[in-house]
C-alpha positions as semicolon CSV with decimal commas, in nm:
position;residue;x (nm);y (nm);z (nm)
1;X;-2,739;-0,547;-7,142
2;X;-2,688;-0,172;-7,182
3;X;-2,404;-0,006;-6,975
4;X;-2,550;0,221;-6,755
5;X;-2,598;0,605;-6,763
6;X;-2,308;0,668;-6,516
7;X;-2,031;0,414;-6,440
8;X;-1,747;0,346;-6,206
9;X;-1,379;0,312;-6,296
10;X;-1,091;0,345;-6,172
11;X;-1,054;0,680;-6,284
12;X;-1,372;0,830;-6,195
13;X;-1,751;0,814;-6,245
14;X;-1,789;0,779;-6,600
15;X;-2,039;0,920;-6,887
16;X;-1,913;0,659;-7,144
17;X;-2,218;0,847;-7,380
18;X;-2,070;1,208;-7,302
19;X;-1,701;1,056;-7,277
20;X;-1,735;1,293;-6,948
21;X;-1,575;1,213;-6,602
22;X;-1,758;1,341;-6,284
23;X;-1,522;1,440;-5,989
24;X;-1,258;1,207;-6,136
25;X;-0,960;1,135;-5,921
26;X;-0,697;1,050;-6,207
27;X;-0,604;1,332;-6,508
28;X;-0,912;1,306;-6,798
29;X;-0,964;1,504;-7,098
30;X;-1,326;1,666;-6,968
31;X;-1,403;1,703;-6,621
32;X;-1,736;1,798;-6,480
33;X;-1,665;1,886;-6,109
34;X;-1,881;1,943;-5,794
35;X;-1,689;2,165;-5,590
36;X;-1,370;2,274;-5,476
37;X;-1,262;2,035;-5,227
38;X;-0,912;1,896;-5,320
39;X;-1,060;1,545;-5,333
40;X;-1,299;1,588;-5,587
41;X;-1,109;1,870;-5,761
42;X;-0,793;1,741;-5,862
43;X;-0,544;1,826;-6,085
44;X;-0,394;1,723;-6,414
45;X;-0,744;1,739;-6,606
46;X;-0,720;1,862;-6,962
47;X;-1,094;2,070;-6,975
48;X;-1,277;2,154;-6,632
49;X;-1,641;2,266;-6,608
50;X;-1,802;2,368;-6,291
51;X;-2,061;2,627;-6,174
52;X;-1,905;2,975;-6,210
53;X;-1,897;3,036;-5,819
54;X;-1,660;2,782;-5,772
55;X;-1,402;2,930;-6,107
56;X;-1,207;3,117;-5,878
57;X;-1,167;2,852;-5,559
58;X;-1,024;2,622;-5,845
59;X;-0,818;2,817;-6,008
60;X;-0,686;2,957;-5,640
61;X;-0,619;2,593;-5,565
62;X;-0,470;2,426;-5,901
63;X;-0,352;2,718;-6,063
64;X;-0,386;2,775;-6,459
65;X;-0,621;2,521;-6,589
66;X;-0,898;2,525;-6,863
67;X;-1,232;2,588;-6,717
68;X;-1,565;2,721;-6,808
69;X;-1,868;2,835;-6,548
70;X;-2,206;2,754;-6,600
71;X;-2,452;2,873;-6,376
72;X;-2,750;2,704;-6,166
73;X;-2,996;2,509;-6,398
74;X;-2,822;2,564;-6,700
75;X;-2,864;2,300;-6,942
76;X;-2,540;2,233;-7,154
77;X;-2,502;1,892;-7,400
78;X;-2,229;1,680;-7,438
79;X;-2,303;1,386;-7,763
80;X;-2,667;1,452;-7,695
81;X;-2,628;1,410;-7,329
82;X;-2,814;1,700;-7,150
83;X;-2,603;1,818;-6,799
84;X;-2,718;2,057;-6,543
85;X;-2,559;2,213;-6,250
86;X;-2,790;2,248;-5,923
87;X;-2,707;2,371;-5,555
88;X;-2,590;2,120;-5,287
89;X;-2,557;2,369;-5,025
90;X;-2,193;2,192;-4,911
91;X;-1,982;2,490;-4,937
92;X;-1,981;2,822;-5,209
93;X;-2,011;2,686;-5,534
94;X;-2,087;2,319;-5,462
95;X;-2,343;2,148;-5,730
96;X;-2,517;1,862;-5,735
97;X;-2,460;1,727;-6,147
98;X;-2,755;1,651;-6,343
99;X;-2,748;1,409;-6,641
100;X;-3,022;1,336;-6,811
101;X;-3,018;1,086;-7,166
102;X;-3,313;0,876;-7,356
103;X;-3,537;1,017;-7,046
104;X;-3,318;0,838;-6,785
105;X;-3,214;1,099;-6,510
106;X;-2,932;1,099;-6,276
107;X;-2,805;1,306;-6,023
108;X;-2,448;1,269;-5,885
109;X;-2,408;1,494;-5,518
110;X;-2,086;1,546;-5,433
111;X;-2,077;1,642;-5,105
112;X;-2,438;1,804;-5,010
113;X;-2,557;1,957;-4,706
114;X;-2,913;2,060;-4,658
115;X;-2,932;2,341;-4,406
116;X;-2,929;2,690;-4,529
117;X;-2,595;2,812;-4,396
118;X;-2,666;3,162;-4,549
119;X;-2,342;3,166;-4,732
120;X;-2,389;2,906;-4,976
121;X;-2,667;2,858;-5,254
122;X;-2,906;2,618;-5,081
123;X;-2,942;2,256;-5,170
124;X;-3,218;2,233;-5,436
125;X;-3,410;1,919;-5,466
126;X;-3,402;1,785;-5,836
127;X;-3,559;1,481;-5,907
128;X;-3,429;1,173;-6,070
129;X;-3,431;0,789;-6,167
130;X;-3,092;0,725;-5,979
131;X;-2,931;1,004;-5,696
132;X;-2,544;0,892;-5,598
133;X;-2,507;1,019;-5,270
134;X;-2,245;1,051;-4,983
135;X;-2,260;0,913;-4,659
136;X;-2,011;1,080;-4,433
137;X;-2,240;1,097;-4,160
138;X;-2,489;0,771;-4,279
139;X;-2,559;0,678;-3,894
140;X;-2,877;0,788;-3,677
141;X;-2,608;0,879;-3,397
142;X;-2,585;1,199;-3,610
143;X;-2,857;1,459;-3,596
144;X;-2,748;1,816;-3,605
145;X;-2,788;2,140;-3,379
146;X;-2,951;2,463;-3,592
147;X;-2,698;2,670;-3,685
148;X;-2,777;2,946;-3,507
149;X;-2,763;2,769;-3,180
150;X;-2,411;2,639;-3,247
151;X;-2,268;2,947;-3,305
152;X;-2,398;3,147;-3,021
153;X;-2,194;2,898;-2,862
154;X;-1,901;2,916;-2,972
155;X;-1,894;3,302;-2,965
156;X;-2,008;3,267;-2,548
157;X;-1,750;3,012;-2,534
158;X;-1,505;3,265;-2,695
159;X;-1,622;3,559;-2,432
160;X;-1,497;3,277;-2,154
161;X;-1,191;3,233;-2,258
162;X;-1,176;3,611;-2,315
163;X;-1,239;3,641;-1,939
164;X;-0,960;3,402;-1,870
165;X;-0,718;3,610;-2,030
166;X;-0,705;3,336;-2,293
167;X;-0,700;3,289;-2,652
168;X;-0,930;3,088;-2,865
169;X;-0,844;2,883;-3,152
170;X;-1,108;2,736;-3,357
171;X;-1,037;2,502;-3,582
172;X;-1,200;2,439;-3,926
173;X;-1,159;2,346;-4,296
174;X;-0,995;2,638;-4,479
175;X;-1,277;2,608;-4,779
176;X;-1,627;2,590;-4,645
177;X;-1,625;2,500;-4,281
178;X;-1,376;2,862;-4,193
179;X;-1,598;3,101;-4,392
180;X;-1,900;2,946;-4,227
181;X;-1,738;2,977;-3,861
182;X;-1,612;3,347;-3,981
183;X;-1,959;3,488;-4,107
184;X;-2,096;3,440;-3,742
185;X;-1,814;3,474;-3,564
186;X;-1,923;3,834;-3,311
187;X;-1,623;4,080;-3,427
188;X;-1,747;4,302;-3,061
189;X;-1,644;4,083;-2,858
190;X;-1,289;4,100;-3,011
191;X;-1,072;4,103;-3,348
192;X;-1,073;3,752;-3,546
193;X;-0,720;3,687;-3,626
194;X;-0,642;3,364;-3,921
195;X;-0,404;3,129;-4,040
196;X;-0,284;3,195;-4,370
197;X;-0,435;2,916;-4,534
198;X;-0,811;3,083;-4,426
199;X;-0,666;3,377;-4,510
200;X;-0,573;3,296;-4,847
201;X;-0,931;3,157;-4,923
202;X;-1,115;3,380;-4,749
203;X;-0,980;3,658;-4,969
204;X;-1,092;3,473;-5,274
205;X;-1,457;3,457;-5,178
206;X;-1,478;3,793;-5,008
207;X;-1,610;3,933;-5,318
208;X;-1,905;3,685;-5,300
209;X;-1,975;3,738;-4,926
210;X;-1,999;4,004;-4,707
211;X;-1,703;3,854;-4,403
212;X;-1,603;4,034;-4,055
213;X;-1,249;4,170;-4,068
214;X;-0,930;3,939;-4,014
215;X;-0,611;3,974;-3,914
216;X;-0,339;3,775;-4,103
217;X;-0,130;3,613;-3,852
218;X;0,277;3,661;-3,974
219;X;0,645;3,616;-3,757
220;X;0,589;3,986;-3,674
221;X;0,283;3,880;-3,487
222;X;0,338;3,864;-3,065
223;X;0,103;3,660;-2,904
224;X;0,003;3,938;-2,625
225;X;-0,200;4,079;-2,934
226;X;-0,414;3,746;-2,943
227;X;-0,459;3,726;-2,601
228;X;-0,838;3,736;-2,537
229;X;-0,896;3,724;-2,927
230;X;-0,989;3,469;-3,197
231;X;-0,719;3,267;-3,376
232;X;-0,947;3,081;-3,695
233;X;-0,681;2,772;-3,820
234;X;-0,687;2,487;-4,012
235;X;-0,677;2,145;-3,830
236;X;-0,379;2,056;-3,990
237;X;-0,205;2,354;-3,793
238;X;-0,279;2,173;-3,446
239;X;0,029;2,081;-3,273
240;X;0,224;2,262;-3,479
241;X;0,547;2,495;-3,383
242;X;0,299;2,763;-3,524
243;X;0,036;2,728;-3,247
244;X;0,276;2,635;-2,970
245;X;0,379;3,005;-3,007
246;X;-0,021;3,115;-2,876
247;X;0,010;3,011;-2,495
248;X;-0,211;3,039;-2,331
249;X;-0,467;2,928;-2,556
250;X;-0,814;2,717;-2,542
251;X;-0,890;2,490;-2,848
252;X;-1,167;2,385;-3,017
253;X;-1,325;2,231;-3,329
254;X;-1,653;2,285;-3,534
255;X;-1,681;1,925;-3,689
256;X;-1,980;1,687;-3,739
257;X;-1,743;1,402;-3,585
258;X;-1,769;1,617;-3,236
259;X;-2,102;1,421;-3,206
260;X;-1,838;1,190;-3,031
261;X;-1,641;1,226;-2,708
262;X;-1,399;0,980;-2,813
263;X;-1,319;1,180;-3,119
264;X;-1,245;1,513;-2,925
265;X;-1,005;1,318;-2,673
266;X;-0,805;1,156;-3,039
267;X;-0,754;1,527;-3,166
268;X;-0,664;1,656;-2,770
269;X;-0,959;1,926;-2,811
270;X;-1,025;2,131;-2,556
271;X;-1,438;2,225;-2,660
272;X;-1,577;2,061;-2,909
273;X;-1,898;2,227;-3,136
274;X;-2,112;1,987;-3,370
275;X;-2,116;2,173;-3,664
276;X;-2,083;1,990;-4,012
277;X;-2,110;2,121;-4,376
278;X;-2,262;1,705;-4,462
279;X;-2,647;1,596;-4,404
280;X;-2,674;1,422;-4,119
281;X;-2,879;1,101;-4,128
282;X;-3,252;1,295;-4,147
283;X;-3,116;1,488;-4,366
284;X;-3,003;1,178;-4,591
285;X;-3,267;1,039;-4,592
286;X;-3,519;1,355;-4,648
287;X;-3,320;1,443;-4,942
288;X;-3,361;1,078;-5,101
289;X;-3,700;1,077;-5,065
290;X;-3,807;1,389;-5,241
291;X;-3,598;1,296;-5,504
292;X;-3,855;1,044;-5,614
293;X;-3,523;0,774;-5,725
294;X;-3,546;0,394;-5,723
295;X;-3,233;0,308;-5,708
296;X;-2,964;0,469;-5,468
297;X;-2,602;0,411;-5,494
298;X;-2,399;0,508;-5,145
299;X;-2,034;0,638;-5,178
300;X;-1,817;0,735;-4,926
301;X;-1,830;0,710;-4,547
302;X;-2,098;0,465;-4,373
303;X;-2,227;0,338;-4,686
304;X;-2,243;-0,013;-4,610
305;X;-2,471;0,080;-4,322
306;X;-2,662;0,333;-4,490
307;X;-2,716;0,099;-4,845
308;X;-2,854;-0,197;-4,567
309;X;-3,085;0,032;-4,402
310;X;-3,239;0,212;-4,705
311;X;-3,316;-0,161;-4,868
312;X;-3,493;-0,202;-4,581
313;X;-3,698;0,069;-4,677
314;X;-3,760;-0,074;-5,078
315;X;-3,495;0,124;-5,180
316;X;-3,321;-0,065;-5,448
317;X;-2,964;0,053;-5,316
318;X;-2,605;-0,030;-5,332
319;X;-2,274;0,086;-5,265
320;X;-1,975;0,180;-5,488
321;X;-1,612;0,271;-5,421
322;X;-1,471;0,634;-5,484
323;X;-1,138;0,790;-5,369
324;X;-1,335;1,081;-5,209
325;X;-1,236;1,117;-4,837
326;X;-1,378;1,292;-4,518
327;X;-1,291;1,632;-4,436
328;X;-0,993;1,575;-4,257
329;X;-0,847;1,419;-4,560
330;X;-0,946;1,705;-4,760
331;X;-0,735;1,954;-4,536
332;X;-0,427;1,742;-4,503
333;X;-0,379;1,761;-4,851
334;X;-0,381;2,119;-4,926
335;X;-0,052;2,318;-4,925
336;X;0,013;2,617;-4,737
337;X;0,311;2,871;-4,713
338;X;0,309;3,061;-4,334
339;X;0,419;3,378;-4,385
């Protein structure tokens, strides 16, 4: 019996064929990689290759590595095994990886999202034998508000607080989830001031997006200058000596797990706004079936659930264990210096 196309080891998922890791989470000599997300870009490999957007995020995060940028649809070989990177809509730069070999075809996600979030390239279907996807949000409890919607909350919820004499932090992931909140975020109503881990990032990927102004938040700054205005932070920075220094303030989070009550009341959130940069479970299951794929394998968060449900449908699907983790496990392990 042949091994197959794609395999799972303890170092990563494996192109034995290509001798090519995708996403791997221990050091490898070649590294194809999705996006920049510390859990599925790590450090320590010897040769990175990822879509060209996402060269600069990397390099921000791990510093001087070897990497080359490919762009969208660009077919490069490896030992006769034809790659191709494709938009997954997560965050700027995120790919969905192609690999194609003796007419097999499969596609590896990442992380994926499939709303149009007008900052990112939007998700592309590409169709395939075999599609590994996530399952962050792999329950029907999970069906997402337009975008649009969301954030004309958030920015009435921001006048509020305004009126109050208040000011509003709104906590999300420094890669992706801030730059999505900042993009929308109404810069009349008041200025938009950020933690220096969004500030950091957001710098990088100015020159591919057109932001609202920021204000860098430092020792020097006094907290009567955010009154009324918008504080963007990490969640990380919650409870921290750093916020404690913002009363009076009104929190809240943009998160996909805000779908729950219970999950607002764990983080002590003041407002919470569904808002997640992950398919939610129509979207999981659109983006499987154009795809046209047999066979499904389900990676991280509810895949259990998700695998049963899709063999219900004729899928022939299973599940397979990664060290990818959810967004908050993303953020905790990035390290930031507060100016």
């Amino acid at each position: 019996m042949k091994n197959p196309l794609l395999e799972f080891t303890d170092k990563g998922i494996y192109c034995s064929v290509a001798k090519v890791y995708l996403d791997p989470w221990k050091p490898v000599d070649k590294a194809i990689i999705t996006h920049g997300h510390a859990d599925h870009s790590r450090y320590g490999h010897k040769n990175y290759i990822t879509h060209h957007r996402n060269v600069p995020i990397i390099k921000h995060r791990l510093g001087d590595i070897n990497v080359t940028g490919v762009n969208w649809n660009e077919n490069f070989t490896i030992n006769n095994v034809k790659f191709s990177l494709h938009p997954a809509g997560h965050i700027i730069g995120s790919s969905l990886i192609r690999v194609e070999h003796k007419g097999e075809v499969w596609v590896f996600t990442g992380d994926y999202k499939t709303e149009n979030d007008g900052i990112s390239t939007p998700y592309d279907v590409v169709k395939c034998d075999t599609f590994i996807t996530e399952c962050t949000f792999g329950l029907p409890a999970f069906k997402w508000t337009p975008q649009n919607e969301v954030m004309d909350s958030i920015n009435n919820w921001w006048l509020e607080n305004q009126a109050e004499g208040k000011t509003s932090i709104l906590f999300g992931y420094s890669l992706g989830k801030a730059q999505r909140l900042l993009k929308y975020l109404n810069p009349e109503i008041g200025k938009i001031y950020t933690h220096g881990a969004i500030e950091n990032m957001t710098q990088v990927l100015r020159p591919l997006v057109d932001f609202p102004e920021t204000n860098l938040i430092t020792k020097e700054t006094k907290k009567q200058e955010l009154l009324g205005n918008m504080v963007l932070a990490p969640p990380s920075a919650h409870g921290s000596s750093w916020i404690k220094k913002m009363v009076p303030y009104v929190t809240g989070s943009a998160s996909g797990w805000m779908t729950f009550r219970g999950a607002r009341r764990r983080r002590a959130i003041d407002k919470g706004f569904v808002l997640s940069d992950h398919c939610d479970w129509d979207g999981l299951l659109e983006s499987i079936n154009a795809t046209g794929a047999e066979k499904v394998i389900c990676t991280h968060g509810y895949s259990d659930i998700f695998s049963k449900y899709l063999r219900e449908q004729g899928y022939d699907a299973r599940t397979e264990e990664t060290q990818y983790g959810e967004e908050e496990t993303t953020e905790l392990e990035e390290k930031v210096t507060i100016r």
